[in-house]
Short mmCIF file of C-alpha atoms in Angstrom, two decimals:
data_model
loop_
_atom_site.label_atom_id
_atom_site.label_comp_id
_atom_site.label_asym_id
_atom_site.label_seq_id
_atom_site.Cartn_x
_atom_site.Cartn_y
_atom_site.Cartn_z
CA MET O 1 -17.29 -10.05 -17.96
CA ARG O 2 -15.03 -7.47 -19.50
CA ASN O 3 -12.44 -8.96 -21.86
CA ARG O 4 -9.76 -6.66 -20.49
CA LEU O 5 -8.40 -6.75 -16.95
CA GLU O 6 -5.70 -4.23 -16.14
CA GLY O 7 -4.94 -3.88 -19.84
CA HIS O 8 -4.43 -7.60 -20.48
CA ARG O 9 -6.55 -9.57 -22.94
CA VAL O 10 -8.31 -12.50 -21.29
CA SER O 11 -9.05 -15.71 -23.14
CA PRO O 12 -12.83 -16.26 -22.95
CA ALA O 13 -12.25 -20.01 -22.80
CA LEU O 14 -10.82 -19.70 -19.32
CA GLY O 15 -13.99 -18.50 -17.68
CA PRO O 16 -14.14 -15.46 -15.40
CA GLY O 17 -12.79 -17.08 -12.24
CA LEU O 18 -9.54 -18.45 -13.60
CA ALA O 19 -9.02 -15.52 -15.94
CA GLN O 20 -9.17 -13.05 -13.06
CA ARG O 21 -6.81 -15.13 -10.94
CA ALA O 22 -4.41 -15.39 -13.85
CA VAL O 23 -4.27 -11.62 -14.19
CA LEU O 24 -3.81 -11.21 -10.45
CA ALA O 25 -1.07 -13.83 -10.41
CA ARG O 26 0.96 -11.89 -12.95
CA PHE O 27 1.39 -9.06 -10.49
CA LEU O 28 2.36 -11.15 -7.45
CA PRO O 29 5.88 -9.96 -6.57
CA SER O 30 7.00 -13.30 -5.11
CA ALA O 31 5.52 -15.59 -7.72
CA SER O 32 7.39 -15.32 -11.00
CA GLN O 33 6.41 -18.86 -11.90
CA PHE O 34 2.75 -17.89 -11.69
CA SER O 35 3.34 -14.79 -13.77
CA LEU O 36 4.61 -16.93 -16.64
CA VAL O 37 1.43 -18.98 -16.55
CA ALA O 38 -0.74 -15.89 -16.34
CA GLN O 39 1.11 -14.14 -19.14
CA TYR O 40 0.68 -17.11 -21.44
CA LEU O 41 -3.00 -17.49 -20.61
CA CYS O 42 -3.98 -13.83 -20.68
CA GLU O 43 -1.99 -12.48 -23.59
CA GLY O 44 -2.62 -15.25 -26.09
CA SER O 45 -5.59 -16.22 -28.19
CA SER O 46 -8.35 -18.53 -27.00
CA ASP O 47 -6.83 -21.59 -28.71
CA ARG O 48 -3.91 -21.53 -26.27
CA TRP O 49 -6.09 -23.32 -23.74
CA SER O 50 -6.14 -26.37 -26.03
CA ASP O 51 -2.36 -26.05 -26.30
CA PHE O 52 -2.15 -26.56 -22.56
CA ASN O 53 -4.42 -29.61 -22.79
CA ARG O 54 -1.91 -31.25 -25.10
CA LEU O 55 0.79 -30.74 -22.47
CA ASP O 56 -0.93 -33.23 -20.17
CA ARG O 57 1.44 -35.90 -21.49
CA MET O 58 4.44 -34.09 -20.00
CA ASN O 59 6.55 -35.98 -17.47
CA ASP O 60 5.43 -34.08 -14.37
CA PRO O 61 5.18 -35.02 -10.66
CA LEU O 62 1.55 -34.03 -10.85
CA GLU O 63 0.85 -36.04 -14.00
CA CYS O 64 -2.28 -37.51 -12.41
CA ILE O 65 -3.81 -34.04 -12.47
CA SER O 66 -4.86 -32.43 -15.72
CA MET O 67 -2.88 -29.45 -16.98
CA LYS O 68 -5.91 -27.27 -16.39
CA ASN O 69 -5.95 -28.18 -12.73
CA ARG O 70 -2.20 -27.80 -12.39
CA LEU O 71 -2.50 -24.28 -13.74
CA LEU O 72 -5.36 -23.59 -11.39
CA ILE O 73 -3.30 -24.80 -8.43
CA ALA O 74 -0.36 -22.64 -9.48
CA VAL O 75 -2.39 -19.49 -9.97
CA VAL O 76 -4.71 -19.88 -6.99
CA GLY O 77 -1.93 -21.13 -4.74
CA GLY O 78 0.17 -18.10 -5.58
CA THR O 79 -2.74 -15.80 -4.83
CA LEU O 80 -3.54 -17.41 -1.50
CA ALA O 81 0.08 -17.55 -0.40
CA VAL O 82 0.35 -13.76 -0.41
CA PRO O 83 -0.36 -12.13 2.99
CA SER O 84 -3.81 -10.69 3.41
CA LEU O 85 -4.39 -7.01 2.94
CA SER O 86 -3.22 -5.01 5.93
CA MET O 87 -5.90 -3.78 8.32
CA ALA O 88 -5.69 -0.06 9.07
CA ILE O 89 -5.94 1.09 12.66
CA PHE O 90 -5.40 4.73 11.69
CA TYR O 91 -5.75 6.70 8.47
CA ASP O 92 -5.86 10.42 7.71
CA ASN O 93 -5.62 12.21 4.37
CA PHE O 94 -6.64 15.61 5.82
CA ASP O 95 -9.33 16.02 3.15
CA THR O 96 -12.13 16.70 5.64
CA GLU O 97 -10.21 19.38 7.54
CA ASN O 98 -11.60 22.93 7.52
CA GLY O 99 -14.24 22.12 4.93
CA GLY O 100 -11.59 21.53 2.28
CA VAL O 101 -10.32 25.12 2.49
CA SER O 102 -6.68 26.09 2.99
CA SER O 103 -5.73 27.66 6.31
CA LEU O 104 -2.35 29.07 7.32
CA ASN O 105 -1.04 28.22 10.78
CA TYR O 106 -3.87 25.71 11.16
CA GLY O 107 -4.26 24.08 14.55
CA SER O 108 -7.73 22.51 14.63
CA PHE O 109 -6.97 19.06 13.25
CA ALA O 110 -9.39 16.28 14.11
CA ASN O 111 -6.66 13.71 14.75
CA TRP O 112 -3.54 15.74 15.47
CA ASP O 113 -2.09 18.18 17.96
CA VAL O 114 0.31 20.88 16.74
CA SER O 115 3.21 21.85 18.98
CA GLY O 116 6.61 23.52 18.82
CA GLY O 117 5.59 25.84 16.00
CA THR O 118 2.99 25.94 13.23
CA VAL O 119 1.89 24.07 10.12
CA ASP O 120 -0.24 25.13 7.15
CA LEU O 121 -3.26 23.25 5.81
CA ILE O 122 -3.14 23.43 2.01
CA ALA O 123 -5.66 22.54 -0.70
CA ASN O 124 -4.44 21.27 -4.04
CA GLY O 125 -3.50 24.24 -6.23
CA ALA O 126 -3.41 26.79 -3.42
CA TYR O 127 -0.26 28.92 -3.17
CA GLY O 128 1.08 27.14 -6.25
CA LEU O 129 1.34 23.81 -4.42
CA SER O 130 0.07 20.54 -5.87
CA GLY O 131 -1.05 17.36 -4.19
CA SER O 132 -4.05 15.11 -3.70
CA GLY O 133 -6.94 16.90 -2.01
CA MET O 134 -5.75 18.50 1.23
CA PHE O 135 -2.24 18.16 2.65
CA VAL O 136 0.00 19.78 5.25
CA ASP O 137 2.97 22.12 4.84
CA MET O 138 5.03 21.14 7.88
CA ASP O 139 6.74 24.54 8.20
CA GLY O 140 3.94 27.02 8.89
CA SER O 141 3.73 30.70 8.06
CA THR O 142 5.26 31.87 11.34
CA SER O 143 8.70 30.69 10.16
CA ASN O 144 8.70 28.20 13.01
CA ALA O 145 8.27 24.61 11.85
CA GLY O 146 5.76 22.54 13.77
CA VAL O 147 5.33 19.07 15.20
CA LEU O 148 2.24 17.01 14.33
CA THR O 149 1.44 14.38 16.96
CA THR O 150 -1.55 12.06 16.94
CA LYS O 151 -4.09 12.78 19.63
CA THR O 152 -4.42 9.03 20.11
CA ALA O 153 -1.76 6.85 21.66
CA PHE O 154 -2.22 3.64 19.71
CA ALA O 155 -2.45 0.38 21.67
CA LEU O 156 0.01 -1.82 19.78
CA SER O 157 -0.01 -5.56 20.39
CA GLY O 158 3.13 -7.54 21.17
CA GLY O 159 4.38 -10.00 18.59
CA THR O 160 2.76 -8.00 15.81
CA THR O 161 4.14 -6.24 12.75
CA TYR O 162 2.64 -2.91 11.80
CA VAL O 163 3.14 -0.99 8.59
CA LEU O 164 3.50 2.78 8.65
CA ARG O 165 2.73 4.58 5.39
CA PHE O 166 2.71 8.25 4.51
CA SER O 167 3.24 10.47 1.50
CA ILE O 168 5.77 13.32 1.43
CA SER O 169 7.16 15.73 -1.11
CA GLY O 170 9.64 18.57 -1.18
CA ASN O 171 8.37 22.06 -0.39
CA GLN O 172 7.81 22.74 -4.14
CA ARG O 173 9.07 26.33 -3.84
CA GLY O 174 12.83 26.39 -3.43
CA GLY O 175 15.42 27.14 -0.80
CA ALA O 176 17.47 24.73 1.25
CA ASP O 177 16.71 21.04 1.72
CA ASP O 178 14.17 20.25 4.43
CA SER O 179 14.36 17.58 7.14
CA MET O 180 11.65 15.93 9.20
CA THR O 181 11.85 13.26 11.91
CA VAL O 182 9.09 10.65 11.89
CA SER O 183 8.61 8.58 15.03
CA LEU O 184 6.23 6.06 16.54
CA GLY O 185 6.84 6.25 20.27
CA SER O 186 10.19 4.63 21.05
CA LEU O 187 9.59 1.88 18.48
CA TYR O 188 10.69 3.76 15.40
CA SER O 189 12.43 7.00 14.45
CA GLU O 190 13.82 8.13 11.11
CA VAL O 191 14.94 11.43 9.60
CA PHE O 192 13.81 12.25 6.08
CA THR O 193 15.58 14.96 4.07
CA ARG O 194 14.22 16.14 0.75
CA SER O 195 15.10 18.85 -1.74
CA ALA O 196 12.49 21.42 -2.70
CA ALA O 197 11.93 19.67 -6.05
CA ALA O 198 11.51 16.16 -4.62
CA PRO O 199 8.25 14.71 -6.00
CA TRP O 200 5.48 13.11 -4.00
CA GLU O 201 6.42 9.63 -2.83
CA VAL O 202 4.88 6.98 -0.61
CA VAL O 203 7.08 5.92 2.30
CA GLU O 204 6.39 2.53 3.86
CA ARG O 205 8.07 1.04 6.91
CA ASN O 206 7.38 -2.25 8.71
CA ILE O 207 7.64 -1.97 12.49
CA PHE O 208 7.73 -5.07 14.68
CA VAL O 209 6.35 -4.65 18.20
CA ALA O 210 7.94 -7.21 20.51
CA ALA O 211 5.94 -6.32 23.63
CA GLY O 212 2.60 -4.56 23.84
CA THR O 213 2.82 -0.80 24.26
CA ASN O 214 1.06 2.50 23.59
CA ALA O 215 2.63 4.92 21.13
CA ASN O 216 1.85 8.22 19.43
CA LEU O 217 2.87 8.93 15.85
CA ALA O 218 4.73 12.21 15.34
CA PHE O 219 6.10 14.26 12.43
CA ASP O 220 8.69 16.78 13.66
CA HIS O 221 9.91 19.24 11.01
CA ALA O 222 13.23 21.02 11.48
CA GLY O 223 14.06 24.63 10.62
CA GLY O 224 11.85 27.65 10.21
CA ASP O 225 11.74 29.40 6.84
CA HIS O 226 7.99 28.83 6.25
CA LEU O 227 8.87 26.47 3.37
CA GLY O 228 8.33 22.95 4.63
CA MET O 229 8.02 19.42 3.36
CA LEU O 230 4.48 18.43 2.43
CA LEU O 231 2.67 15.57 4.19
CA ASP O 232 -0.39 13.52 3.23
CA GLU O 233 -2.02 10.07 3.39
CA VAL O 234 -0.87 8.86 6.83
CA GLU O 235 -1.72 5.28 7.77
CA ILE O 236 -0.86 2.69 10.41
CA ALA O 237 -2.02 -0.86 9.72
CA VAL O 238 -1.62 -4.37 11.10
CA VAL O 239 0.24 -6.81 8.86
CA PRO O 240 -1.48 -10.23 9.21
CA GLU O 241 0.41 -13.51 9.18
CA PRO O 242 0.68 -15.21 5.77
CA THR O 243 -2.10 -17.64 4.95
CA SER O 244 -1.28 -21.12 6.23
CA LEU O 245 -0.49 -24.07 3.97
CA ALA O 246 -3.66 -25.80 5.11
CA ALA O 247 -5.74 -22.84 4.00
CA ILE O 248 -3.98 -22.81 0.64
CA CYS O 249 -4.67 -26.49 0.05
CA GLY O 250 -8.24 -26.14 1.25
CA GLY O 251 -8.87 -23.23 -1.09
CA VAL O 252 -7.42 -25.06 -4.08
CA ILE O 253 -9.42 -28.21 -3.37
CA ALA O 254 -12.63 -26.23 -3.00
CA LEU O 255 -12.05 -24.49 -6.31
CA LEU O 256 -11.26 -27.75 -8.07
CA ARG O 257 -14.46 -29.29 -6.75
CA ARG O 258 -16.47 -26.29 -7.86
CA ARG O 259 -15.04 -26.57 -11.38
CA LYS O 260 -16.14 -30.22 -11.57
CA GLN O 261 -19.76 -29.41 -10.69
#
């Protein structure tokens, strides 16, 4: 195993399983207590593991469990308590469009219809614009900004939270601020306004669907000066429920048993 994970030195005495979980635990946003454990384990020398052994005599509610196992419970429990990775139901980064070649006033998207005007398909570096792979200038070269709408109306389940993610930047050329309305059917609508110099950013919104419905995703750019906001990396994903307490306990017990074998 590599002795460095994400730039943090790993004590070889921990073994690969716990060392990896310790590094992961440090980056859990809701688990500062686990990050302290992970920081101590991962950034110190190998003899720090014996230091923890000597702490077994501490007055602790879990004194019947060795310090090693308490640390394992903390780190693994923190990892398991975090919601599972979201499951994408739609994703498009435009990189496969038009063979990777820029096209002004492009209207042949695989997953999108263009209406109300035009948009430009841009490759990184073309026309002095920078991004990741291919992206879309939402105000096409006809000086009539367009609307991108998904060809698919997504079947969204009731009682479910979805996450909408996309990347946007300013037009990178100048002129007045640009505005674009992003909507998911009647469930969500928000206006984004950015200056020309606004850098690329990832926007993320959680959308709760109370009752099942079908909805299209749309990006509607305002204005018409052929200098539009740039769009990339569009995703809709299901946000699963957090792992249950029973699953957490079961996972910890299984790992403890495996360590004893």
